[in-house]
mmCIF file of C-alpha atoms in Angstrom:
data_model
loop_
_atom_site.group_PDB
_atom_site.id
_atom_site.type_symbol
_atom_site.label_atom_id
_atom_site.label_comp_id
_atom_site.label_asym_id
_atom_site.label_seq_id
_atom_site.Cartn_x
_atom_site.Cartn_y
_atom_site.Cartn_z
ATOM 1 C CA MET A 1 22.812 -18.286 6.417
ATOM 2 C CA SER A 2 25.976 -17.004 4.848
ATOM 3 C CA SER A 3 28.000 -14.148 6.802
ATOM 4 C CA ALA A 4 27.061 -11.915 3.531
ATOM 5 C CA ALA A 5 23.531 -12.488 4.203
ATOM 6 C CA GLY A 6 23.667 -11.484 7.851
ATOM 7 C CA ALA A 7 25.804 -8.342 6.839
ATOM 8 C CA VAL A 8 23.257 -6.974 4.329
ATOM 9 C CA ALA A 9 19.949 -5.726 5.391
ATOM 10 C CA ARG A 10 16.737 -7.305 4.450
ATOM 11 C CA LEU A 11 13.574 -5.275 3.382
ATOM 12 C CA ILE A 12 10.332 -6.727 3.929
ATOM 13 C CA VAL A 13 7.719 -4.401 2.323
ATOM 14 C CA PRO A 14 3.818 -5.513 1.617
ATOM 15 C CA PHE A 15 3.077 -3.881 -1.727
ATOM 16 C CA LEU A 16 -0.259 -4.185 -3.030
ATOM 17 C CA THR A 17 -1.360 -4.198 -6.717
ATOM 18 C CA VAL A 18 -3.616 -2.336 -9.192
ATOM 19 C CA ALA A 19 -4.158 -1.300 -12.823
ATOM 20 C CA SER A 20 -1.910 -1.888 -15.646
ATOM 21 C CA VAL A 21 0.032 0.782 -17.793
ATOM 22 C CA VAL A 22 2.994 0.753 -20.019
ATOM 23 C CA GLY A 23 5.760 2.920 -21.247
ATOM 24 C CA ALA A 24 7.959 3.206 -24.407
ATOM 25 C CA GLY A 25 10.729 5.353 -25.866
ATOM 26 C CA LEU A 26 14.586 5.405 -25.888
ATOM 27 C CA VAL A 27 17.550 6.461 -23.714
ATOM 28 C CA ALA A 28 20.950 7.140 -25.070
ATOM 29 C CA GLU A 29 23.041 3.999 -25.217
ATOM 30 C CA SER A 30 25.963 3.965 -23.088
ATOM 31 C CA ALA A 31 27.801 1.408 -20.944
ATOM 32 C CA PRO A 32 25.459 0.497 -17.788
ATOM 33 C CA GLN A 33 26.343 2.305 -14.429
ATOM 34 C CA VAL A 34 24.711 -0.143 -11.887
ATOM 35 C CA ARG A 35 23.810 0.458 -8.215
ATOM 36 C CA LEU A 36 24.717 -2.245 -5.942
ATOM 37 C CA ALA A 37 22.805 -2.940 -2.999
ATOM 38 C CA SER A 38 25.742 -2.486 -0.561
ATOM 39 C CA ASP A 39 25.771 1.309 -1.921
ATOM 40 C CA GLY A 40 22.835 2.193 0.600
ATOM 41 C CA ASN A 41 19.240 2.256 0.605
ATOM 42 C CA PRO A 42 17.709 4.198 -2.415
ATOM 43 C CA LEU A 43 14.292 4.168 -0.837
ATOM 44 C CA GLU A 44 15.531 6.182 2.306
ATOM 45 C CA GLY A 45 13.961 9.510 2.582
ATOM 46 C CA HIS A 46 11.089 8.724 0.270
ATOM 47 C CA SER A 47 7.201 8.132 0.832
ATOM 48 C CA PHE A 48 5.616 5.615 -1.519
ATOM 49 C CA TYR A 49 3.076 7.490 -3.990
ATOM 50 C CA VAL A 50 -0.660 6.832 -3.123
ATOM 51 C CA ASN A 51 -2.767 7.279 -6.440
ATOM 52 C CA PRO A 52 -5.740 9.612 -5.541
ATOM 53 C CA SER A 53 -7.486 8.335 -8.767
ATOM 54 C CA SER A 54 -7.570 4.572 -7.874
ATOM 55 C CA LYS A 55 -10.658 2.470 -7.673
ATOM 56 C CA ALA A 56 -10.250 2.297 -3.949
ATOM 57 C CA ALA A 57 -9.888 6.041 -3.563
ATOM 58 C CA ARG A 58 -13.076 6.576 -5.674
ATOM 59 C CA ALA A 59 -15.008 4.007 -3.549
ATOM 60 C CA ALA A 60 -13.950 5.674 -0.322
ATOM 61 C CA GLN A 61 -15.383 8.916 -1.478
ATOM 62 C CA GLY A 62 -18.761 7.251 -1.546
ATOM 63 C CA ASP A 63 -18.398 5.285 1.616
ATOM 64 C CA PRO A 64 -16.203 6.895 4.244
ATOM 65 C CA SER A 65 -15.780 3.845 6.325
ATOM 66 C CA PRO A 66 -12.502 3.418 8.083
ATOM 67 C CA GLU A 67 -11.816 0.181 6.299
ATOM 68 C CA LEU A 68 -12.010 1.775 2.852
ATOM 69 C CA GLN A 69 -10.041 4.789 3.851
ATOM 70 C CA MET A 70 -7.363 2.514 5.179
ATOM 71 C CA ILE A 71 -7.358 0.643 1.815
ATOM 72 C CA ALA A 72 -7.484 3.844 -0.285
ATOM 73 C CA ASN A 73 -4.537 5.310 1.512
ATOM 74 C CA THR A 74 -2.401 2.406 1.307
ATOM 75 C CA PRO A 75 0.370 2.581 -1.456
ATOM 76 C CA THR A 76 0.014 0.168 -4.245
ATOM 77 C CA ALA A 77 1.989 -0.888 -7.309
ATOM 78 C CA TYR A 78 1.303 0.446 -10.735
ATOM 79 C CA TRP A 79 1.353 -2.510 -13.179
ATOM 80 C CA MET A 80 2.858 -1.801 -16.633
ATOM 81 C CA ASP A 81 2.814 -4.095 -19.708
ATOM 82 C CA ASN A 82 2.503 -4.087 -23.588
ATOM 83 C CA VAL A 83 -0.701 -2.861 -24.045
ATOM 84 C CA SER A 84 -1.216 0.485 -22.316
ATOM 85 C CA SER A 85 -0.362 4.046 -23.205
ATOM 86 C CA PRO A 86 3.044 5.219 -22.957
ATOM 87 C CA ALA A 87 1.830 8.702 -22.170
ATOM 88 C CA VAL A 88 -0.287 7.569 -19.340
ATOM 89 C CA ASP A 89 2.637 5.617 -17.777
ATOM 90 C CA ALA A 90 4.886 8.491 -18.100
ATOM 91 C CA LYS A 91 2.281 10.773 -16.508
ATOM 92 C CA TYR A 92 1.766 8.501 -13.514
ATOM 93 C CA ILE A 93 5.521 8.247 -12.717
ATOM 94 C CA ALA A 94 6.002 12.108 -13.159
ATOM 95 C CA THR A 95 2.999 12.695 -10.846
ATOM 96 C CA ALA A 96 4.336 10.524 -8.210
ATOM 97 C CA GLN A 97 7.868 12.158 -8.444
ATOM 98 C CA ALA A 98 6.388 15.718 -8.676
ATOM 99 C CA ALA A 99 4.594 15.034 -5.349
ATOM 100 C CA GLY A 100 7.798 14.217 -3.740
ATOM 101 C CA THR A 101 6.901 10.672 -3.468
ATOM 102 C CA MET A 102 8.230 7.222 -5.007
ATOM 103 C CA PRO A 103 5.982 5.314 -7.414
ATOM 104 C CA ILE A 104 6.070 1.579 -7.073
ATOM 105 C CA LEU A 105 6.110 -0.082 -10.513
ATOM 106 C CA ALA A 106 5.488 -3.703 -11.637
ATOM 107 C CA LEU A 107 6.870 -4.267 -14.911
ATOM 108 C CA TYR A 108 4.893 -7.307 -16.594
ATOM 109 C CA GLY A 109 5.740 -7.201 -20.430
ATOM 110 C CA ILE A 110 8.232 -10.219 -20.878
ATOM 111 C CA PRO A 111 7.705 -12.147 -23.985
ATOM 112 C CA HIS A 112 5.920 -15.550 -23.624
ATOM 113 C CA ARG A 113 4.757 -14.084 -20.450
ATOM 114 C CA ASP A 114 2.409 -16.791 -19.167
ATOM 115 C CA CYS A 115 2.500 -20.226 -20.540
ATOM 116 C CA GLY A 116 -0.736 -21.372 -18.921
ATOM 117 C CA SER A 117 -2.337 -18.296 -20.610
ATOM 118 C CA TYR A 118 -4.003 -17.127 -17.453
ATOM 119 C CA ALA A 119 -2.441 -13.757 -18.078
ATOM 120 C CA ALA A 120 -1.339 -14.380 -21.705
ATOM 121 C CA GLY A 121 0.543 -11.405 -23.260
ATOM 122 C CA GLY A 122 3.827 -9.773 -23.217
ATOM 123 C CA PHE A 123 5.892 -8.230 -25.987
ATOM 124 C CA GLY A 124 6.243 -10.188 -29.251
ATOM 125 C CA SER A 125 9.885 -10.040 -29.578
ATOM 126 C CA ALA A 126 13.211 -9.308 -27.691
ATOM 127 C CA ALA A 127 13.826 -6.028 -29.576
ATOM 128 C CA ALA A 128 10.305 -4.698 -28.549
ATOM 129 C CA TYR A 129 10.922 -5.574 -24.936
ATOM 130 C CA LYS A 130 14.249 -3.706 -24.684
ATOM 131 C CA GLY A 131 12.902 -0.707 -26.372
ATOM 132 C CA TRP A 132 10.123 -0.763 -23.679
ATOM 133 C CA ILE A 133 12.584 -1.087 -20.842
ATOM 134 C CA ASP A 134 14.331 1.844 -22.323
ATOM 135 C CA GLY A 135 11.335 3.688 -22.302
ATOM 136 C CA VAL A 136 10.461 2.914 -18.667
ATOM 137 C CA ALA A 137 13.837 4.125 -17.690
ATOM 138 C CA ALA A 138 13.503 7.359 -19.570
ATOM 139 C CA ALA A 139 10.217 7.945 -17.807
ATOM 140 C CA ILE A 140 11.644 7.483 -14.338
ATOM 141 C CA GLY A 141 14.560 9.712 -15.384
ATOM 142 C CA GLY A 142 16.773 10.574 -12.370
ATOM 143 C CA GLY A 143 13.754 10.370 -10.028
ATOM 144 C CA PRO A 144 13.103 7.771 -7.247
ATOM 145 C CA ALA A 145 11.133 4.643 -8.154
ATOM 146 C CA ALA A 146 10.658 1.191 -6.713
ATOM 147 C CA VAL A 147 10.586 -1.454 -9.487
ATOM 148 C CA ILE A 148 9.052 -5.090 -9.123
ATOM 149 C CA LEU A 149 10.643 -6.685 -12.396
ATOM 150 C CA GLU A 150 8.592 -9.179 -14.219
ATOM 151 C CA PRO A 151 6.178 -10.955 -11.522
ATOM 152 C CA ASP A 152 6.483 -14.897 -11.958
ATOM 153 C CA ALA A 153 8.805 -14.583 -15.013
ATOM 154 C CA LEU A 154 11.679 -16.716 -13.302
ATOM 155 C CA ALA A 155 9.282 -19.000 -11.418
ATOM 156 C CA MET A 156 7.442 -19.806 -14.649
ATOM 157 C CA ALA A 157 10.443 -20.324 -16.879
ATOM 158 C CA ASP A 158 10.388 -24.204 -16.912
ATOM 159 C CA CYS A 159 7.395 -24.160 -19.433
ATOM 160 C CA LEU A 160 9.772 -22.491 -21.977
ATOM 161 C CA SER A 161 11.769 -24.080 -24.575
ATOM 162 C CA GLY A 162 15.572 -23.734 -24.112
ATOM 163 C CA ASP A 163 16.079 -20.911 -26.423
ATOM 164 C CA GLN A 164 13.126 -19.175 -24.862
ATOM 165 C CA ARG A 165 14.490 -19.601 -21.461
ATOM 166 C CA GLU A 166 17.667 -18.196 -22.464
ATOM 167 C CA GLU A 167 16.192 -15.327 -24.048
ATOM 168 C CA ARG A 168 13.984 -14.417 -20.853
ATOM 169 C CA TYR A 169 17.153 -14.652 -18.658
ATOM 170 C CA ASN A 170 18.888 -12.240 -21.048
ATOM 171 C CA LEU A 171 16.172 -9.895 -21.236
ATOM 172 C CA MET A 172 15.919 -9.685 -17.526
ATOM 173 C CA SER A 173 19.497 -9.159 -17.152
ATOM 174 C CA TYR A 174 19.129 -6.295 -19.675
ATOM 175 C CA ALA A 175 16.196 -4.818 -17.662
ATOM 176 C CA VAL A 176 18.279 -4.964 -14.453
ATOM 177 C CA ASP A 177 21.364 -3.280 -16.184
ATOM 178 C CA THR A 178 19.210 -0.661 -17.666
ATOM 179 C CA LEU A 179 17.031 0.408 -14.880
ATOM 180 C CA THR A 180 19.921 0.486 -12.412
ATOM 181 C CA ARG A 181 21.811 3.242 -14.167
ATOM 182 C CA ASN A 182 19.623 5.399 -12.291
ATOM 183 C CA PRO A 183 20.819 5.451 -8.651
ATOM 184 C CA GLY A 184 17.328 6.459 -7.312
ATOM 185 C CA THR A 185 15.606 3.273 -8.700
ATOM 186 C CA ALA A 186 15.485 0.198 -6.462
ATOM 187 C CA VAL A 187 14.923 -2.774 -8.537
ATOM 188 C CA TYR A 188 13.457 -6.046 -7.145
ATOM 189 C CA VAL A 189 13.655 -9.065 -9.377
ATOM 190 C CA ASP A 190 10.678 -11.250 -8.983
ATOM 191 C CA ALA A 191 11.138 -14.728 -7.357
ATOM 192 C CA GLY A 192 7.647 -16.175 -7.431
ATOM 193 C CA HIS A 193 6.705 -17.678 -4.072
ATOM 194 C CA SER A 194 7.706 -20.233 -1.570
ATOM 195 C CA ARG A 195 5.466 -23.113 -3.107
ATOM 196 C CA TRP A 196 6.720 -22.944 -6.517
ATOM 197 C CA VAL A 197 10.391 -23.386 -7.263
ATOM 198 C CA ALA A 198 13.023 -24.809 -4.647
ATOM 199 C CA ALA A 199 15.047 -22.064 -3.043
ATOM 200 C CA ASP A 200 18.553 -23.410 -4.570
ATOM 201 C CA GLU A 201 17.161 -23.148 -8.190
ATOM 202 C CA MET A 202 15.517 -19.934 -7.660
ATOM 203 C CA ALA A 203 18.747 -18.524 -6.331
ATOM 204 C CA ASN A 204 20.515 -19.892 -9.410
ATOM 205 C CA ARG A 205 17.881 -18.163 -11.704
ATOM 206 C CA LEU A 206 18.306 -14.760 -9.748
ATOM 207 C CA ASN A 207 22.099 -15.060 -9.953
ATOM 208 C CA ARG A 208 21.645 -15.789 -13.754
ATOM 209 C CA VAL A 209 19.778 -12.609 -14.532
ATOM 210 C CA GLY A 210 22.115 -10.428 -12.443
ATOM 211 C CA VAL A 211 20.286 -9.900 -9.149
ATOM 212 C CA ALA A 212 23.766 -8.733 -7.828
ATOM 213 C CA LYS A 213 23.305 -5.572 -9.537
ATOM 214 C CA ALA A 214 19.647 -4.988 -8.326
ATOM 215 C CA ARG A 215 18.453 -3.998 -4.918
ATOM 216 C CA GLY A 216 17.052 -7.390 -4.142
ATOM 217 C CA PHE A 217 14.427 -9.636 -5.150
ATOM 218 C CA SER A 218 10.414 -9.971 -4.503
ATOM 219 C CA LEU A 219 8.277 -12.574 -3.431
ATOM 220 C CA ASN A 220 4.545 -13.148 -3.316
ATOM 221 C CA THR A 221 3.655 -10.609 -5.797
ATOM 222 C CA ALA A 222 0.866 -12.284 -7.481
ATOM 223 C CA ASN A 223 -0.201 -14.609 -4.701
ATOM 224 C CA PHE A 224 -1.658 -14.565 -1.273
ATOM 225 C CA PHE A 225 0.463 -16.494 0.959
ATOM 226 C CA THR A 226 1.532 -15.046 4.342
ATOM 227 C CA THR A 227 4.570 -12.827 4.893
ATOM 228 C CA GLU A 228 5.548 -15.183 7.643
ATOM 229 C CA GLU A 229 5.639 -18.274 5.183
ATOM 230 C CA GLU A 230 7.824 -16.290 2.713
ATOM 231 C CA ILE A 231 10.307 -15.253 5.062
ATOM 232 C CA GLY A 232 12.012 -18.698 5.400
ATOM 233 C CA TYR A 233 12.029 -18.930 1.565
ATOM 234 C CA GLY A 234 13.438 -15.646 1.183
ATOM 235 C CA ASP A 235 16.190 -16.283 3.776
ATOM 236 C CA ALA A 236 17.233 -19.357 1.966
ATOM 237 C CA ILE A 237 17.547 -17.629 -1.434
ATOM 238 C CA SER A 238 19.206 -14.607 0.218
ATOM 239 C CA GLY A 239 21.921 -16.807 1.565
ATOM 240 C CA GLN A 240 22.788 -17.953 -2.048
ATOM 241 C CA THR A 241 22.547 -14.612 -3.722
ATOM 242 C CA GLY A 242 25.088 -12.510 -1.733
ATOM 243 C CA GLY A 243 22.687 -11.610 1.054
ATOM 244 C CA LYS A 244 20.217 -9.602 -1.151
ATOM 245 C CA PRO A 245 17.477 -7.940 0.559
ATOM 246 C CA THR A 246 13.964 -9.446 0.097
ATOM 247 C CA SER A 247 10.789 -7.709 -0.695
ATOM 248 C CA SER A 248 7.606 -9.588 0.333
ATOM 249 C CA THR A 249 4.761 -8.406 -1.778
ATOM 250 C CA ARG A 250 1.761 -10.196 -0.431
ATOM 251 C CA ARG A 251 -1.465 -8.952 -1.627
ATOM 252 C CA ALA A 252 -4.201 -8.503 1.142
ATOM 253 C CA THR A 253 -6.637 -11.093 1.478
ATOM 254 C CA ALA A 254 -8.749 -12.989 3.981
ATOM 255 C CA PRO A 255 -7.255 -16.210 5.263
ATOM 256 C CA GLY A 256 -8.503 -19.697 4.329
ATOM 257 C CA ARG A 257 -9.088 -19.209 0.381
ATOM 258 C CA PRO A 258 -7.953 -22.281 -1.598
ATOM 259 C CA LYS A 259 -7.111 -20.394 -4.626
ATOM 260 C CA ALA A 260 -3.765 -18.827 -4.364
ATOM 261 C CA ARG A 261 -4.028 -16.520 -7.388
ATOM 262 C CA CYS A 262 -7.660 -15.555 -7.296
ATOM 263 C CA THR A 263 -8.559 -11.874 -7.427
ATOM 264 C CA GLY A 264 -11.650 -9.676 -7.454
ATOM 265 C CA ALA A 265 -14.944 -9.949 -5.739
ATOM 266 C CA ILE A 266 -14.388 -13.447 -4.326
ATOM 267 C CA ARG A 267 -11.296 -12.180 -2.364
ATOM 268 C CA ALA A 268 -12.079 -10.262 0.791
ATOM 269 C CA VAL A 269 -9.549 -8.137 2.487
ATOM 270 C CA ALA A 270 -8.733 -8.941 5.833
ATOM 271 C CA PRO A 271 -8.072 -5.727 8.096
ATOM 272 C CA SER A 272 -4.980 -7.460 9.482
ATOM 273 C CA ALA A 273 -3.314 -7.838 6.124
ATOM 274 C CA LEU A 274 -3.137 -3.787 5.904
ATOM 275 C CA ARG A 275 -1.639 -3.536 9.564
ATOM 276 C CA ARG A 276 1.906 -3.410 8.086
ATOM 277 C CA PRO A 277 1.522 -0.813 5.278
ATOM 278 C CA PRO A 278 4.147 -0.046 2.650
ATOM 279 C CA ARG A 279 6.844 2.020 4.087
ATOM 280 C CA PRO A 280 10.135 2.832 2.705
ATOM 281 C CA GLY A 281 13.532 3.445 4.513
ATOM 282 C CA THR A 282 13.317 0.906 7.272
ATOM 283 C CA GLU A 283 15.947 -1.555 6.658
ATOM 284 C CA THR A 284 17.914 -2.884 9.624
ATOM 285 C CA SER A 285 20.685 -5.400 10.131
ATOM 286 C CA THR A 286 18.074 -8.351 10.207
ATOM 287 C CA ARG A 287 14.634 -7.415 8.726
ATOM 288 C CA SER A 288 11.978 -4.872 9.318
ATOM 289 C CA TYR A 289 8.303 -4.592 8.239
ATOM 290 C CA GLY A 290 6.797 -1.693 6.671
#
């Protein structure tokens, strides 16, 4: 690992995931004022928002078991894309910030989103995507937010044409620049997972989209591999991206399932998967777990 990697803290935080929303709107155009990872930890002093209206919370109301209560009280990422209500999106962010907490937002609206059509969608043009990113930034305002930028977008870039791939990199770079204008927004560019793209190539892609301007990168957002497995992969990438912090975002699941991307009823939540709940503000000179 490079000396830079040793000098910069790594953050390992197990985010979980829930429903999709989207935002739109505009912010005044100006030269990007980005926040570097070396400027300090934007998560420090904040608690992550727990949605009291989530499906888990509603289920826990009818079944006060300790397991359901644990799930309901675990902070989760709020997924945002091109099909949901801008008003709902803005209200969710505002509610979290008004409670004195930090929302976790997973932005999932990149054009040509999923070449395999497992999660087909995304905005239809670069202009529409930029307008959406502007709207997300406006909804966050000057308040705190943790952003997972475009799960799987860099890992899945191989299936795009050359022009589409270049557009994707440019759009993600635009998102990093725009979202980091707010010093309170911690942006993590998603980097897929350890079994997808070689660490050297993923580091190249992260550098191409400006990860140096972001807080770091995220792993395992839409998959179920263990945090321990992702650590080595994250370290290899971190050593080639200026020692960027790593956010491991494993979904909770029982072990031994063959399908890495399955969700829903066939996925059982292992109690051990929730023993490291999301917790901001815990960076050290090596790494720490929420």
